[in-house]
CSV table of C-alpha atoms in Angstrom, one decimal:
chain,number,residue,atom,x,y,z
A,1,UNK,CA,0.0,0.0,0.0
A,2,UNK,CA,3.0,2.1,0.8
A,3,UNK,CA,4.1,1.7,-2.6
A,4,UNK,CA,1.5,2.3,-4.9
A,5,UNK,CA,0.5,5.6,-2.2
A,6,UNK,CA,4.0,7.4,-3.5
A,7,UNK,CA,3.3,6.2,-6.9
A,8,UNK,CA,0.5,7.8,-7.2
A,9,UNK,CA,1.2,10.8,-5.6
A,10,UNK,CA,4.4,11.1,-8.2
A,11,UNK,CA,2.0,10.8,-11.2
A,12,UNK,CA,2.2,14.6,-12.1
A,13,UNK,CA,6.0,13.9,-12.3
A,14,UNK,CA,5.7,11.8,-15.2
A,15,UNK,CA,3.0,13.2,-16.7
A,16,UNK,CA,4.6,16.4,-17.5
A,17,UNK,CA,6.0,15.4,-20.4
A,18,UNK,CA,4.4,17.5,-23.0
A,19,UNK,CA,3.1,14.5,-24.7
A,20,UNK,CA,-0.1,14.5,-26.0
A,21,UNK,CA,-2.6,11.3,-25.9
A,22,UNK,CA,-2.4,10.5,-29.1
A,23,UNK,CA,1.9,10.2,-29.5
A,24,UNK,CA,1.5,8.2,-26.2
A,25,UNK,CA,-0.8,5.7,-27.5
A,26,UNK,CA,1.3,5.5,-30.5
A,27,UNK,CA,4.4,5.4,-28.6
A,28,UNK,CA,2.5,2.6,-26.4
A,29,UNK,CA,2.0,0.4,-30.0
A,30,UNK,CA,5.7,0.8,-31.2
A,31,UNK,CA,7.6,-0.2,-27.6
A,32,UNK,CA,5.0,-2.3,-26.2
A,33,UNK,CA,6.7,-6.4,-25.5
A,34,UNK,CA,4.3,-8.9,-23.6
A,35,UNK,CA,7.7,-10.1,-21.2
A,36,UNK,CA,7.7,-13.3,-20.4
A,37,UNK,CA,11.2,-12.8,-17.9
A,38,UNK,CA,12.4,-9.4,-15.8
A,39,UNK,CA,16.0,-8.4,-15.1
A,40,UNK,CA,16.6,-7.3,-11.4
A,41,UNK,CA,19.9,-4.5,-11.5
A,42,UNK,CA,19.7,-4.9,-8.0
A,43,UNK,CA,23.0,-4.4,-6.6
A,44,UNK,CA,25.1,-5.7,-9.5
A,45,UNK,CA,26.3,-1.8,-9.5
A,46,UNK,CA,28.6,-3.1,-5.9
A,47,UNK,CA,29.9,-6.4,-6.6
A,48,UNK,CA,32.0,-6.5,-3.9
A,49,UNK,CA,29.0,-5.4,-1.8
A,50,UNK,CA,27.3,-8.5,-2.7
A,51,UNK,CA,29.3,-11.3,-0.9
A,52,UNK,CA,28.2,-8.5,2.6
A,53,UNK,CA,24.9,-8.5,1.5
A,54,UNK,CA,24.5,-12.1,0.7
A,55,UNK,CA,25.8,-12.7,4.2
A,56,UNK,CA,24.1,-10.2,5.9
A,57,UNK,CA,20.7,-11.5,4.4
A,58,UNK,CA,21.0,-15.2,4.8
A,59,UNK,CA,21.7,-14.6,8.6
A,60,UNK,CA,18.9,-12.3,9.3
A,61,UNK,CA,16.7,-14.4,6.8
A,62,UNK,CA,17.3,-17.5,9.2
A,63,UNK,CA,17.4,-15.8,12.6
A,64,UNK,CA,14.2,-14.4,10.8
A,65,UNK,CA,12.7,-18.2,10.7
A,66,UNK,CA,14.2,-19.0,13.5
A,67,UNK,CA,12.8,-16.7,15.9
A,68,UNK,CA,9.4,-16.2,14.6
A,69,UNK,CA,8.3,-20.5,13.9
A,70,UNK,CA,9.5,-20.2,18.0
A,71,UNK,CA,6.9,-17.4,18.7
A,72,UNK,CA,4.2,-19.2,16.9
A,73,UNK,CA,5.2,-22.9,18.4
A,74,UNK,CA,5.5,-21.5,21.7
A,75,UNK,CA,1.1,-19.3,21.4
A,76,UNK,CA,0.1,-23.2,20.2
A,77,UNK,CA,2.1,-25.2,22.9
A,78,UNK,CA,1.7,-22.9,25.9
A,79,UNK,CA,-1.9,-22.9,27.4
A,80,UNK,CA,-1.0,-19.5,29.1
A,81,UNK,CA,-0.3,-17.5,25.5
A,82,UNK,CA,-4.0,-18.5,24.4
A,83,UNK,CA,-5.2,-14.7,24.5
A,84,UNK,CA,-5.6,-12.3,22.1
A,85,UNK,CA,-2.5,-10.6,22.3
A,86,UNK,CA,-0.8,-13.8,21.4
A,87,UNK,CA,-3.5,-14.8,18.7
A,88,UNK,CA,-2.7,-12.0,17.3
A,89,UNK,CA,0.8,-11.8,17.5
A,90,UNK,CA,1.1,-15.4,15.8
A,91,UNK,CA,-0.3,-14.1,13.1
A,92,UNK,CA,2.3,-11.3,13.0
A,93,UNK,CA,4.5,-13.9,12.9
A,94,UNK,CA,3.1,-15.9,10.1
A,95,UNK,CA,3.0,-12.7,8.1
A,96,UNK,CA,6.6,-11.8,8.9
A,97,UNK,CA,7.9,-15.4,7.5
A,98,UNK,CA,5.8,-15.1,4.6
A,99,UNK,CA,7.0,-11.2,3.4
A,100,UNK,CA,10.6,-12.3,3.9
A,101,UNK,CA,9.8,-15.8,2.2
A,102,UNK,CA,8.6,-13.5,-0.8
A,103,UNK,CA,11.6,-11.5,-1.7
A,104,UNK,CA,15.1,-12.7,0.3
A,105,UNK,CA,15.6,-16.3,-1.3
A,106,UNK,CA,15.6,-14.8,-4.0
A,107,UNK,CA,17.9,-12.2,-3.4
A,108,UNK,CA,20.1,-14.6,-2.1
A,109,UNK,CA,20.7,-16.3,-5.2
A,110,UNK,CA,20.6,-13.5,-7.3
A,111,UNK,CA,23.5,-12.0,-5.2
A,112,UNK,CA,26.2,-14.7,-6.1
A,113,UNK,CA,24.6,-15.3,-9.7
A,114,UNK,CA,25.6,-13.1,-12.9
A,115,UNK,CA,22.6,-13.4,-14.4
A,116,UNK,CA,20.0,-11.5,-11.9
A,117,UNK,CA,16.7,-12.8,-13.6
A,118,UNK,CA,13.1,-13.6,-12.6
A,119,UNK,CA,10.2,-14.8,-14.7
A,120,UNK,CA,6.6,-13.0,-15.3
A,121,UNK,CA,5.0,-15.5,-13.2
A,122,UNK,CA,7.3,-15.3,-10.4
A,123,UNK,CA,7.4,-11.6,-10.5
A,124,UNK,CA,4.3,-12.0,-9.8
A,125,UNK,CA,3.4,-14.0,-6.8
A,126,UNK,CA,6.1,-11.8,-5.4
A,127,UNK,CA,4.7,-8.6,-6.1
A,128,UNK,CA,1.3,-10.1,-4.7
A,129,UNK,CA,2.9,-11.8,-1.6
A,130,UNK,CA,4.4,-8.2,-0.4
A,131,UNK,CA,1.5,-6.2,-1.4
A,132,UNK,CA,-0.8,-8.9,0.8
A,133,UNK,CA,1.3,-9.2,4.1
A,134,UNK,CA,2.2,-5.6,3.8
A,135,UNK,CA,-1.3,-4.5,3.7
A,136,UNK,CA,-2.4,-7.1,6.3
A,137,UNK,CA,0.0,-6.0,8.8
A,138,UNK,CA,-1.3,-2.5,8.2
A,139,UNK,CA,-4.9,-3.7,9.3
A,140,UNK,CA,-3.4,-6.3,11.7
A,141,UNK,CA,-1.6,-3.5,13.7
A,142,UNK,CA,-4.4,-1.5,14.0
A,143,UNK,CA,-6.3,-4.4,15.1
A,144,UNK,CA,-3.4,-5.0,17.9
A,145,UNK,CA,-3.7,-1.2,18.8
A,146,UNK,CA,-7.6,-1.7,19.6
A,147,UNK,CA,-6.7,-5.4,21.7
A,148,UNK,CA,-4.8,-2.8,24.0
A,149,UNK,CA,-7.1,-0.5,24.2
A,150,UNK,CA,-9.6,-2.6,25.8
A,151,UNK,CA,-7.2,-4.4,27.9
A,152,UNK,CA,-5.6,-1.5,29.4
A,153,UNK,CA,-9.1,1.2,29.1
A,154,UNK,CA,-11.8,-1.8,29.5
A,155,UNK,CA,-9.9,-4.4,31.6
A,156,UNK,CA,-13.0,-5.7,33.6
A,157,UNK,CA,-14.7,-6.5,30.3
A,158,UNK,CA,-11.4,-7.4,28.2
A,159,UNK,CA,-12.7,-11.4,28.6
A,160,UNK,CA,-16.2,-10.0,27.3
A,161,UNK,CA,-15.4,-7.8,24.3
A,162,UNK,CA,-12.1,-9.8,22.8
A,163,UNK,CA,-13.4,-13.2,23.0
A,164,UNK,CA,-12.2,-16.5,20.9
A,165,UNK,CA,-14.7,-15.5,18.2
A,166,UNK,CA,-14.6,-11.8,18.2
A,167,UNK,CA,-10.7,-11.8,17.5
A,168,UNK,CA,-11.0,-14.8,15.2
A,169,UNK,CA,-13.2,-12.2,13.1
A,170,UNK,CA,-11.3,-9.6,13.2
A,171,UNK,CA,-7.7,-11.4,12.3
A,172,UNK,CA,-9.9,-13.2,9.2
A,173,UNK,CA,-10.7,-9.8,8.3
A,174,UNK,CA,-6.9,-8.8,8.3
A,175,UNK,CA,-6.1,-11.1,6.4
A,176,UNK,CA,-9.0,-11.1,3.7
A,177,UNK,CA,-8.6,-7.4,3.3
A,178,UNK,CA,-4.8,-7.5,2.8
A,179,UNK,CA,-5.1,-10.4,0.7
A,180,UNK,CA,-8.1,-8.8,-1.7
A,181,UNK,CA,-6.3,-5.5,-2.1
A,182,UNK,CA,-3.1,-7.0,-2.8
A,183,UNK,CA,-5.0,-9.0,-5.7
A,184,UNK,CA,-6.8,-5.8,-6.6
A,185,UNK,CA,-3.3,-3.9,-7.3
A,186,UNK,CA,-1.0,-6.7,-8.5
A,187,UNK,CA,-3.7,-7.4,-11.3
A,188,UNK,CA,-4.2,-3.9,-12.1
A,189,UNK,CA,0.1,-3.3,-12.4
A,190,UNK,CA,0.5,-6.2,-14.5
A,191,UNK,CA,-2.1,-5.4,-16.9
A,192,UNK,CA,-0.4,-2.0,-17.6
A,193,UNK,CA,1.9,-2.0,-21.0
A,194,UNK,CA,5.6,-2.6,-20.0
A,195,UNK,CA,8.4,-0.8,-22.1
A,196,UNK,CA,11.2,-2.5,-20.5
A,197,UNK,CA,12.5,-5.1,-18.3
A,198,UNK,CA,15.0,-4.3,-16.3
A,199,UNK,CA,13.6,-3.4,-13.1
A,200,UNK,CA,15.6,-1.3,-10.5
A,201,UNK,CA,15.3,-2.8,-7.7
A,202,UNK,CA,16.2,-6.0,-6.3
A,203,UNK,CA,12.5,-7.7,-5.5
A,204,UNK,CA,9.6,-6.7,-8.1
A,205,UNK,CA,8.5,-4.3,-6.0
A,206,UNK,CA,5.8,-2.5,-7.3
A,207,UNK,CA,7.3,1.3,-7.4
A,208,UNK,CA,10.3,-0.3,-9.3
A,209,UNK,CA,7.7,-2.2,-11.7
A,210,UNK,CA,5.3,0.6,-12.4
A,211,UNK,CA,8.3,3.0,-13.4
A,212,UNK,CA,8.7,1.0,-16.6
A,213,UNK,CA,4.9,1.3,-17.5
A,214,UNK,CA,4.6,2.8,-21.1
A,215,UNK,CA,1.5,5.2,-20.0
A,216,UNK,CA,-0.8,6.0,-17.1
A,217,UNK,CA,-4.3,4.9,-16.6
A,218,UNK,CA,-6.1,7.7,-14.8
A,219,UNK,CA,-8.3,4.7,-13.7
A,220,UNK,CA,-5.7,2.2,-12.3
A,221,UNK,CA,-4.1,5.3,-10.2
A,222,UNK,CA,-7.5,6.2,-8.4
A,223,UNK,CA,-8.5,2.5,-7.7
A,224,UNK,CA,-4.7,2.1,-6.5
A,225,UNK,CA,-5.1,5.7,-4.5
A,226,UNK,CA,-8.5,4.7,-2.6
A,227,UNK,CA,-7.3,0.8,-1.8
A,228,UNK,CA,-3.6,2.9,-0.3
A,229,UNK,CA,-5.7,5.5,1.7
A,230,UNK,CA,-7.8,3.0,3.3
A,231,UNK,CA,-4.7,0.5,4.4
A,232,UNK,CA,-2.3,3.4,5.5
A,233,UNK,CA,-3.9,6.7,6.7
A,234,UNK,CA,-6.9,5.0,7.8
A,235,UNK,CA,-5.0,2.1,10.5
A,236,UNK,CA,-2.7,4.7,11.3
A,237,UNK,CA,-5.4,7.2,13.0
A,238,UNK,CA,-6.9,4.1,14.6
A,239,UNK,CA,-3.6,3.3,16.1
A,240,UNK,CA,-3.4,6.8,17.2
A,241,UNK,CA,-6.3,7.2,18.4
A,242,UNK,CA,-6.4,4.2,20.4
A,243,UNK,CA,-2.9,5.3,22.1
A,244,UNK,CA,-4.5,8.4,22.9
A,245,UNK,CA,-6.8,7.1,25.4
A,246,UNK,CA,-4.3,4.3,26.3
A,247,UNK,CA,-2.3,7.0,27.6
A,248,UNK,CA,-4.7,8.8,29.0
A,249,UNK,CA,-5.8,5.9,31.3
A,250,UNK,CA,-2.2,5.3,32.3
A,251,UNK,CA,-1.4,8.7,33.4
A,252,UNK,CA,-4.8,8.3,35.9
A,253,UNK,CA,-3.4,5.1,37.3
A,254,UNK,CA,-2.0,6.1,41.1
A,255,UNK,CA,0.5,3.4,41.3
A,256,UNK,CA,3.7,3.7,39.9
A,257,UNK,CA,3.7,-0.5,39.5
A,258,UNK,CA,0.3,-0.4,37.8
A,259,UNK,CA,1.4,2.6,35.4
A,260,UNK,CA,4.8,0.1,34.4
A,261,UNK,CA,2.5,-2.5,34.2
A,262,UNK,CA,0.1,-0.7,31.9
A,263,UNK,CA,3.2,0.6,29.6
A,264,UNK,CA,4.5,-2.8,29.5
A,265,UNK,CA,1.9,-4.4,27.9
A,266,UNK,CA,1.7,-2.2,25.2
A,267,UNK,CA,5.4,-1.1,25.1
A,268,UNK,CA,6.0,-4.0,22.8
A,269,UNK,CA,2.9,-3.3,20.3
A,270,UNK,CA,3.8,0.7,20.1
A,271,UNK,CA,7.7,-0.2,19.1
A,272,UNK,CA,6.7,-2.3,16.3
A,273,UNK,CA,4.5,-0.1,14.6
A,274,UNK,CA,6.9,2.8,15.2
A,275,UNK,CA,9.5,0.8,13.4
A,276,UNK,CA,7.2,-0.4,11.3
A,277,UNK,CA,5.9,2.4,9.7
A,278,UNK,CA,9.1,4.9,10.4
A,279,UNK,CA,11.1,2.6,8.5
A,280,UNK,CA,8.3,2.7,5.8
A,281,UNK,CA,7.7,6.3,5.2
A,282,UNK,CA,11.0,7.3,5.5
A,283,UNK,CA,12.0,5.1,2.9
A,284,UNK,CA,9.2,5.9,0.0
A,285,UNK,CA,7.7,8.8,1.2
A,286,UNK,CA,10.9,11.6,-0.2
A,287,UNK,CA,11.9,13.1,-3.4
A,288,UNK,CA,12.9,11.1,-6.1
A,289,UNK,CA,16.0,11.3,-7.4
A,290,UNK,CA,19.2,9.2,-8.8
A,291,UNK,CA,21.3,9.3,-5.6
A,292,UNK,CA,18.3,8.2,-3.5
A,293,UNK,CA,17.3,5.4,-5.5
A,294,UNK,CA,20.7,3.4,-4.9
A,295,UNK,CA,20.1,4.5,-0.8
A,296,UNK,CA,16.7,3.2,-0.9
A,297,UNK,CA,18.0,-0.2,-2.3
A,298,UNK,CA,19.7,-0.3,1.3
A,299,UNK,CA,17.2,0.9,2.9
A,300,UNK,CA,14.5,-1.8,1.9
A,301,UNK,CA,17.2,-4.6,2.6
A,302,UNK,CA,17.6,-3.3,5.8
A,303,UNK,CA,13.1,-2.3,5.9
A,304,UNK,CA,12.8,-5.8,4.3
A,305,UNK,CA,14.8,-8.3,7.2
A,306,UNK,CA,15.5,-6.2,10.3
A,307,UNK,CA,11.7,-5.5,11.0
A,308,UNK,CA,10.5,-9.1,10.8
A,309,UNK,CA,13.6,-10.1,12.5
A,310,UNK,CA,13.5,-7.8,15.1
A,311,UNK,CA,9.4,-8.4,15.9
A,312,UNK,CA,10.2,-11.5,17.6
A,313,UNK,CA,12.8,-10.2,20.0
A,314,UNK,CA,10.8,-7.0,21.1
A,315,UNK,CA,7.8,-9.2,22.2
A,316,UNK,CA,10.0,-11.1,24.1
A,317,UNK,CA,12.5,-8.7,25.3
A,318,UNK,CA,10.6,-7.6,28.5
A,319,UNK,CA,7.7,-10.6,28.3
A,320,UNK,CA,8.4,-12.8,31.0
A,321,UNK,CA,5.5,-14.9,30.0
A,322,UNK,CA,7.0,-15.3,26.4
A,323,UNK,CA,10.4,-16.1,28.0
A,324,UNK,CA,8.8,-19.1,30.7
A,325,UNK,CA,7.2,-20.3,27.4
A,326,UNK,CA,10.3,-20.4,25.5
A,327,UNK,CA,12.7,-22.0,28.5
A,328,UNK,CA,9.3,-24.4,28.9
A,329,UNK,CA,9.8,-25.2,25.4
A,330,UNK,CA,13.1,-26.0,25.9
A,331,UNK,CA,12.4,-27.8,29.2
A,332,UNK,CA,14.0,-25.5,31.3
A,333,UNK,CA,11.0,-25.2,33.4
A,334,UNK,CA,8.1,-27.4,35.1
A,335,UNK,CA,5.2,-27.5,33.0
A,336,UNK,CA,3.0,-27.1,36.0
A,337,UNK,CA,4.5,-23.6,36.4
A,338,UNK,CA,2.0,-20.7,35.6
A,339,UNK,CA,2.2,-16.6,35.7
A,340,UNK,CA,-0.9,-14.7,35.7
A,341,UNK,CA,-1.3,-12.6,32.4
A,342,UNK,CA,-3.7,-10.0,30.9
């Protein structure tokens, strides 16, 4: 959603071009080619930044596996993480494997292979896999944002209001809503005439693929405009909002060791989104330029493992329920032992 929200928002750039209609549609004839494979540049412009990259990749890729298939073992195993919180964060987790599944092996082998080539197909199903977890997590955080809200605002009810089906619903809708809207836009970008095939970037990212588009559809833009505002502005005032009267209630708590408590819980949940979608707008949401292009190569990499990488460790970092689980899991600990959670 992040993507195709700049992209729009840059149309005027390359619509400028004192080209009328009819040369375009003309031009559209002569360089039109129905491509059945893509070139990725990449970072074939550093090749002794590749064997770093390739290395740097693989071990956050892994550590990425690693650590979140432990997050979502641990919510099925332990009885205690079967709340909300950790419904939802299993999810997260799921998402995170699948983004990085999408785009990194793939990287991987194009780092150490001269040839940096993907097919239509495969293009494809990656463009479509980022566009649906991306968009997913959007709603999915929002979703998280609200779970807090009624723990920390609501607590007397929390049982009541987030039960097994209610968040059922609302991570199905997550998840159909990413998924549908990623279809929507990966099916509209595809269908748009191509005049080239080397594609600047080193995933098919759908910026990158959209820049080699031999016109603009006025229609494509706004259906691609109204599915980004309602997956990025829209969870993003939720989320704010819903921090607004978390914070509100903590600051009328009288204990000091119920206001750590209350920040604790959603501590976690408000660093993730801030990386989340810091990393995000900082990364497409600045001028366009030459120089900035080859820096927001490194900056996706680093947008594209660290985040999903990093998820993991933040819920656990000061979650002493998430850590009993893990040394249960590893049989560190009696399985009789329990902790009373939110």
């Amino acid at each position: 959603t992040l993507y195709s929200f700049l992209y729009v928002l840059r149309l005027n750039e390359g619509n400028n071009t004192g080209i009328n209609i009819d040369e375009r549609k003309k031009m559209e004839r002569e360089n039109f080619t129905i491509w059945s494979i893509f070139f990725l540049e990449g970072f074939s412009q550093y090749p002794r930044l590749e064997v770093v990259l390739f290395v740097f990749s693989l071990v956050m890729y892994l550590a990425t596996l690693l650590g979140n298939s432990t997050l979502i073992l641990i919510t099925i195993l332990d009885s205690r993480l079967k709340t909300p919180m950790y419904l939802f964060l299993g999810n997260l987790s799921f998402m995170d494997i699948c983004y990085t599944s999408a785009s990194i092996p793939t990287l991987l082998v194009n780092l150490l292979s001269s040839q940096k080539t993907i097919i239509f197909s495969g293009c494809a199903v990656q463009m479509y896999l980022s566009l649906a977890m991306g968009s997913t997590e959007c709603v999915l955080l929002a979703v998280m944002a609200y779970d807090r809200y009624v723990a920390i605002c609501n607590p007397l009810r929390y049982s009541i209001i987030m039960n097994r089906c209610v968040c059922a619903r609302m991570a199905t809708v997550s998840w159909v809503t990413g998924c549908l809207t990623a279809l929507l836009e990966t099916s509209l970008a595809l269908q748009i005439p191509l005049c080239g095939n080397l594609i600047d970037h080193f995933t098919c990212e759908i910026l990158a693929v959209l820049k080699l588009a031999c016109t603009s559809s006025l229609l494509v833009n706004t259906i691609m405009l109204v599915v980004s505002i309602l997956l990025l502005p829209i969870p993003m005032l939720l989320i704010c909002i819903s921090y607004i009267f978390i914070l509100s209630t903590i600051l009328r708590i009288s204990s000091a060791e119920g206001r750590n408590k209350a920040f604790s819980t959603c501590g976690a949940h408000l660093t993730v989104v801030i990386l989340y979608y810091g990393a995000a707008l900082s990364m497409y949401l600045k001028p366009s330029s030459s120089k900035a292009q080859k820096i927001d190569k490194i900056i996706s990499l680093l947008y594209g493992v660290l985040t999903p990488m990093l998820n993991p460790i933040i819920y656990s970092l000061r979650n002493k329920e998430v850590k009993d689980a893990m040394k249960k899991l590893l049989g560190k600990i009696p399985l009789h032992q329990t902790h009373e959670h939110l």
